[in-house]
């Protein structure tokens, strides 16, 4: 009858060869001494060799045991090298696809992404910053930063951060149209906002949240375009503070009257959560968000 070697028995063999006693091998291998003895006997039967001589002070390697020790240590070193290469190379290599709203992608992630690239030069990043989101459930993206927690699917979701929005206008617009001191004054201004039937998420319907009378006269499906329109003096509009506070020439209005808060959710497919490059990106993003809480929550110093 042919006996097949169990490769895990080599781990037990190495523990016994190095400790010299069944008790020591048991501690090193996380087994009991009886199990160690039984597995060594199974290995000897599979190889047709006597590997140890049993003496009063413990276990001594035979000539065959010494030959096997050299081979087993070489195998152990090879396995360790493969693991180290995976952790240092392949584990932090490849491509990660990140789906994010246009505003957060262009206004927050993109200006900071160089630091991730410097930290992990082996990881290529596809930053999909657009209206709408790729679906992690269907493996369209490795990581999605969404405006709401998904309701189902094989996903892991966690709050990334809250953020606030405010009313902004350009200095030139205010100079031409006068100060905006309250909501009534805002209703009389030319407003920039979303195209109503192209709003892709209910979280973006915030004009009516401020006042039902607010209707945009200049509309775009792009929040980046809206920020450019407002900066050019086309009108007043609501922007995330991380955009409004970093767009040159904009002034935040009605700080005491308009307090809109939303959140971003970090979403990954559960099969991707422990992939090294995904973990690295999530760790980097959480650091970036933690460092920018004043900006995200509209606590940055008022300009203008």
Coordinates of C-alpha atoms in Angstrom, one line a residue:
X1 CA 0.0 0.0 0.0
X2 CA 1.4 3.4 -1.0
X3 CA 1.3 6.2 1.6
X4 CA 1.0 9.8 0.5
X5 CA 3.0 12.4 2.3
X6 CA 1.1 15.2 4.0
X7 CA 3.0 18.4 3.4
X8 CA 1.9 19.9 6.7
X9 CA 3.8 17.1 8.4
X10 CA 7.0 18.7 7.3
X11 CA 6.1 21.7 9.6
X12 CA 5.9 19.3 12.5
X13 CA 9.1 17.6 11.4
X14 CA 10.9 20.9 11.4
X15 CA 9.6 21.8 14.9
X16 CA 10.8 18.5 16.3
X17 CA 14.2 18.7 14.5
X18 CA 14.7 22.1 16.0
X19 CA 13.5 21.5 19.5
X20 CA 14.8 18.0 20.0
X21 CA 11.8 17.0 22.2
X22 CA 8.2 16.1 21.6
X23 CA 7.1 18.6 24.2
X24 CA 9.1 21.4 22.6
X25 CA 7.8 20.5 19.1
X26 CA 4.3 20.5 20.5
X27 CA 4.6 24.0 21.9
X28 CA 6.2 25.3 18.6
X29 CA 3.6 23.7 16.4
X30 CA 0.6 24.4 18.5
X31 CA -0.2 20.6 18.9
X32 CA -0.1 18.1 21.8
X33 CA 2.9 15.7 22.1
X34 CA 0.8 12.7 21.1
X35 CA -0.3 14.4 17.9
X36 CA 3.3 15.3 17.1
X37 CA 4.4 11.7 17.6
X38 CA 1.6 10.3 15.5
X39 CA 2.3 12.8 12.6
X40 CA 6.1 12.0 12.7
X41 CA 5.2 8.3 12.5
X42 CA 2.9 9.0 9.5
X43 CA 5.7 11.0 7.8
X44 CA 8.3 8.2 8.3
X45 CA 5.8 5.7 6.9
X46 CA 5.1 7.8 3.8
X47 CA 8.9 8.3 3.2
X48 CA 10.0 4.8 4.2
X49 CA 12.6 6.4 6.4
X50 CA 13.4 6.5 10.1
X51 CA 13.9 10.2 10.8
X52 CA 14.6 10.2 14.5
X53 CA 16.4 8.1 17.1
X54 CA 14.6 8.1 20.4
X55 CA 16.9 8.6 23.4
X56 CA 16.7 9.4 27.1
X57 CA 17.2 13.2 26.4
X58 CA 15.0 13.5 23.4
X59 CA 14.9 13.0 19.7
X60 CA 18.1 12.9 17.5
X61 CA 18.0 13.1 13.7
X62 CA 19.1 10.0 11.8
X63 CA 21.2 10.3 8.6
X64 CA 17.9 10.3 6.6
X65 CA 16.5 12.9 9.0
X66 CA 19.4 15.2 8.3
X67 CA 18.9 14.9 4.6
X68 CA 15.2 15.7 5.0
X69 CA 16.0 18.6 7.2
X70 CA 18.1 20.3 4.5
X71 CA 15.3 19.8 2.0
X72 CA 12.6 20.9 4.3
X73 CA 14.5 24.1 5.3
X74 CA 15.0 24.9 1.6
X75 CA 11.3 24.5 1.0
X76 CA 10.5 26.6 4.0
X77 CA 12.8 29.4 2.8
X78 CA 11.3 29.2 -0.7
X79 CA 7.7 29.5 0.8
X80 CA 8.8 32.5 2.9
X81 CA 10.3 34.2 -0.1
X82 CA 7.2 33.8 -2.1
X83 CA 5.1 35.3 0.7
X84 CA 7.5 38.2 1.2
X85 CA 7.4 38.9 -2.6
X86 CA 3.6 38.8 -2.5
X87 CA 3.5 41.2 0.4
X88 CA 6.1 43.6 -0.9
X89 CA 5.4 43.3 -4.6
X90 CA 2.3 41.7 -6.0
X91 CA 0.3 42.5 -2.9
X92 CA 0.8 46.2 -3.5
X93 CA 0.8 46.1 -7.2
X94 CA -1.8 46.0 -9.9
X95 CA -4.6 48.4 -10.6
X96 CA -7.3 49.7 -8.3
X97 CA -10.5 51.2 -9.8
X98 CA -12.1 53.9 -7.6
X99 CA -15.6 55.2 -8.3
X100 CA -16.5 58.5 -6.7
X101 CA -18.8 61.4 -7.3
X102 CA -17.5 64.0 -9.7
X103 CA -17.2 66.8 -7.0
X104 CA -15.4 64.7 -4.4
X105 CA -13.2 63.0 -7.1
X106 CA -12.1 66.2 -8.8
X107 CA -12.2 68.5 -5.8
X108 CA -10.8 66.3 -3.0
X109 CA -9.3 63.0 -4.1
X110 CA -7.5 64.1 -7.2
X111 CA -5.5 67.0 -5.6
X112 CA -4.2 64.5 -3.0
X113 CA -3.7 61.4 -5.0
X114 CA 0.0 62.1 -5.7
X115 CA 0.7 61.3 -2.1
X116 CA -0.8 57.8 -2.5
X117 CA 1.2 57.3 -5.7
X118 CA 4.4 58.2 -3.9
X119 CA 3.6 55.9 -1.0
X120 CA 2.6 52.9 -3.3
X121 CA 4.4 53.4 -6.6
X122 CA 3.4 49.8 -7.7
X123 CA -0.3 50.5 -7.6
X124 CA -2.0 52.1 -10.7
X125 CA -5.2 54.0 -9.9
X126 CA -8.2 54.4 -12.2
X127 CA -10.1 57.4 -10.7
X128 CA -13.7 57.2 -12.1
X129 CA -15.1 60.6 -11.1
X130 CA -18.4 61.1 -12.7
X131 CA -22.1 61.6 -12.2
X132 CA -23.4 58.2 -11.0
X133 CA -21.3 55.4 -9.6
X134 CA -19.9 52.1 -10.8
X135 CA -21.3 49.2 -9.0
X136 CA -19.0 47.2 -6.6
X137 CA -21.6 44.4 -6.4
X138 CA -21.0 43.7 -10.1
X139 CA -17.2 44.2 -9.7
X140 CA -17.3 47.4 -11.8
X141 CA -15.2 49.1 -9.2
X142 CA -12.9 47.9 -6.4
X143 CA -13.8 50.9 -4.1
X144 CA -16.8 53.2 -4.4
X145 CA -17.3 56.4 -2.4
X146 CA -21.0 56.9 -2.4
X147 CA -23.5 59.5 -1.2
X148 CA -25.6 56.9 0.6
X149 CA -25.2 53.5 2.2
X150 CA -26.1 50.7 -0.3
X151 CA -29.2 48.8 0.6
X152 CA -28.0 45.3 -0.3
X153 CA -25.5 43.1 -2.1
X154 CA -22.2 41.3 -1.1
X155 CA -20.7 44.6 0.1
X156 CA -19.0 46.1 3.1
X157 CA -20.0 49.7 3.7
X158 CA -18.7 52.1 6.3
X159 CA -19.1 55.9 6.8
X160 CA -16.1 57.7 5.4
X161 CA -16.9 61.2 6.5
X162 CA -19.6 63.8 6.9
X163 CA -19.3 66.9 4.8
X164 CA -21.1 70.2 4.6
X165 CA -22.3 72.5 1.8
X166 CA -22.7 76.2 1.8
X167 CA -23.9 79.1 -0.4
X168 CA -21.1 80.7 -2.5
X169 CA -20.8 83.6 -4.8
X170 CA -17.9 85.4 -6.5
X171 CA -16.6 88.8 -5.3
X172 CA -17.4 90.2 -8.7
X173 CA -21.0 89.0 -8.5
X174 CA -21.5 90.5 -5.1
X175 CA -20.0 93.8 -6.2
X176 CA -22.4 94.0 -9.0
X177 CA -25.5 92.7 -7.2
X178 CA -25.1 93.7 -3.6
X179 CA -24.8 91.8 -0.4
X180 CA -26.9 88.7 0.3
X181 CA -27.8 88.9 4.0
X182 CA -30.7 86.4 4.3
X183 CA -32.7 83.7 2.6
X184 CA -35.2 86.2 1.2
X185 CA -32.3 88.1 -0.5
X186 CA -31.0 84.8 -1.9
X187 CA -34.3 84.1 -3.5
X188 CA -33.9 87.3 -5.5
X189 CA -30.4 86.3 -6.9
X190 CA -29.6 84.5 -10.1
X191 CA -28.9 81.0 -9.0
X192 CA -26.7 78.2 -10.4
X193 CA -27.6 74.6 -9.7
X194 CA -28.4 71.1 -11.1
X195 CA -30.6 70.3 -14.0
X196 CA -33.5 68.9 -12.1
X197 CA -34.3 65.9 -14.2
X198 CA -30.6 64.9 -14.4
X199 CA -30.0 64.7 -10.7
X200 CA -28.6 61.2 -10.2
X201 CA -29.0 61.0 -6.4
X202 CA -31.7 62.4 -4.0
X203 CA -28.9 63.7 -1.7
X204 CA -28.2 66.3 -4.3
X205 CA -31.6 67.9 -4.1
X206 CA -30.7 70.5 -1.5
X207 CA -32.0 73.8 -3.0
X208 CA -35.5 73.1 -1.8
X209 CA -34.0 72.1 1.6
X210 CA -32.9 75.7 2.0
X211 CA -36.1 77.3 0.6
X212 CA -38.7 76.0 -1.8
X213 CA -38.6 79.3 -3.7
X214 CA -35.0 78.7 -4.8
X215 CA -34.9 77.8 -8.5
X216 CA -31.6 77.8 -10.6
X217 CA -31.6 79.9 -13.7
X218 CA -28.3 78.5 -14.9
X219 CA -28.1 74.7 -14.6
X220 CA -25.6 72.0 -15.2
X221 CA -25.4 68.3 -14.5
X222 CA -21.7 68.8 -13.4
X223 CA -20.8 70.2 -9.9
X224 CA -17.4 71.2 -11.3
X225 CA -19.1 73.2 -14.0
X226 CA -21.3 74.8 -11.4
X227 CA -18.3 75.8 -9.3
X228 CA -16.7 77.4 -12.4
X229 CA -20.0 79.2 -13.3
X230 CA -20.2 80.6 -9.7
X231 CA -16.6 81.7 -9.8
X232 CA -17.1 83.5 -13.1
X233 CA -19.9 85.6 -11.6
X234 CA -22.8 83.8 -13.2
X235 CA -24.7 83.6 -10.0
X236 CA -24.9 82.3 -6.4
X237 CA -25.0 78.5 -5.8
X238 CA -24.6 75.8 -3.3
X239 CA -21.3 73.9 -3.3
X240 CA -19.6 71.4 -1.0
X241 CA -17.3 73.3 1.2
X242 CA -14.3 71.3 0.0
X243 CA -15.0 72.8 -3.4
X244 CA -16.2 76.3 -2.4
X245 CA -13.3 76.9 0.0
X246 CA -10.7 75.9 -2.5
X247 CA -12.0 77.7 -5.6
X248 CA -10.3 81.1 -6.0
X249 CA -12.5 84.2 -5.8
X250 CA -15.5 82.6 -4.0
X251 CA -17.0 83.9 -0.8
X252 CA -19.2 81.8 1.5
X253 CA -22.6 83.5 2.3
X254 CA -25.3 82.9 4.9
X255 CA -23.1 80.8 7.2
X256 CA -25.7 81.2 10.0
X257 CA -28.7 80.5 7.8
X258 CA -27.6 77.6 5.6
X259 CA -26.3 74.4 7.2
X260 CA -26.6 71.4 4.8
X261 CA -24.8 68.2 5.9
X262 CA -24.3 65.1 3.9
X263 CA -22.1 62.0 4.2
X264 CA -19.8 59.9 2.0
X265 CA -19.8 56.1 2.4
X266 CA -16.9 53.8 1.6
X267 CA -18.1 50.7 -0.2
X268 CA -16.1 47.6 -1.3
X269 CA -17.1 44.1 -2.4
X270 CA -16.6 41.8 0.5
X271 CA -14.2 39.6 -1.6
X272 CA -11.9 42.7 -2.2
X273 CA -11.7 44.0 1.4
X274 CA -8.5 42.1 2.3
X275 CA -6.7 42.7 -1.0
X276 CA -3.5 44.5 -0.1
X277 CA -3.8 47.4 -2.6
X278 CA -7.5 48.0 -1.6
X279 CA -6.5 48.1 2.1
X280 CA -3.7 50.5 1.3
X281 CA -6.0 52.8 -0.6
X282 CA -8.6 52.8 2.1
X283 CA -6.0 53.5 4.8
X284 CA -4.6 56.4 2.7
X285 CA -8.0 57.8 2.0
X286 CA -9.1 57.7 5.7
X287 CA -5.9 59.5 6.7
X288 CA -6.5 62.2 4.0
X289 CA -10.1 62.7 5.2
X290 CA -9.0 62.8 8.9
X291 CA -6.5 65.5 8.0
X292 CA -9.1 67.6 6.2
X293 CA -12.0 67.6 8.6
X294 CA -12.0 71.4 8.9
X295 CA -12.3 71.8 5.2
X296 CA -14.9 69.0 4.8
X297 CA -17.1 70.4 7.6
X298 CA -16.9 74.0 6.5
X299 CA -14.7 75.2 9.4
X300 CA -12.0 76.6 7.2
X301 CA -11.3 80.3 7.7
X302 CA -13.7 82.6 5.9
X303 CA -12.2 84.5 2.9
X304 CA -13.5 87.8 1.8

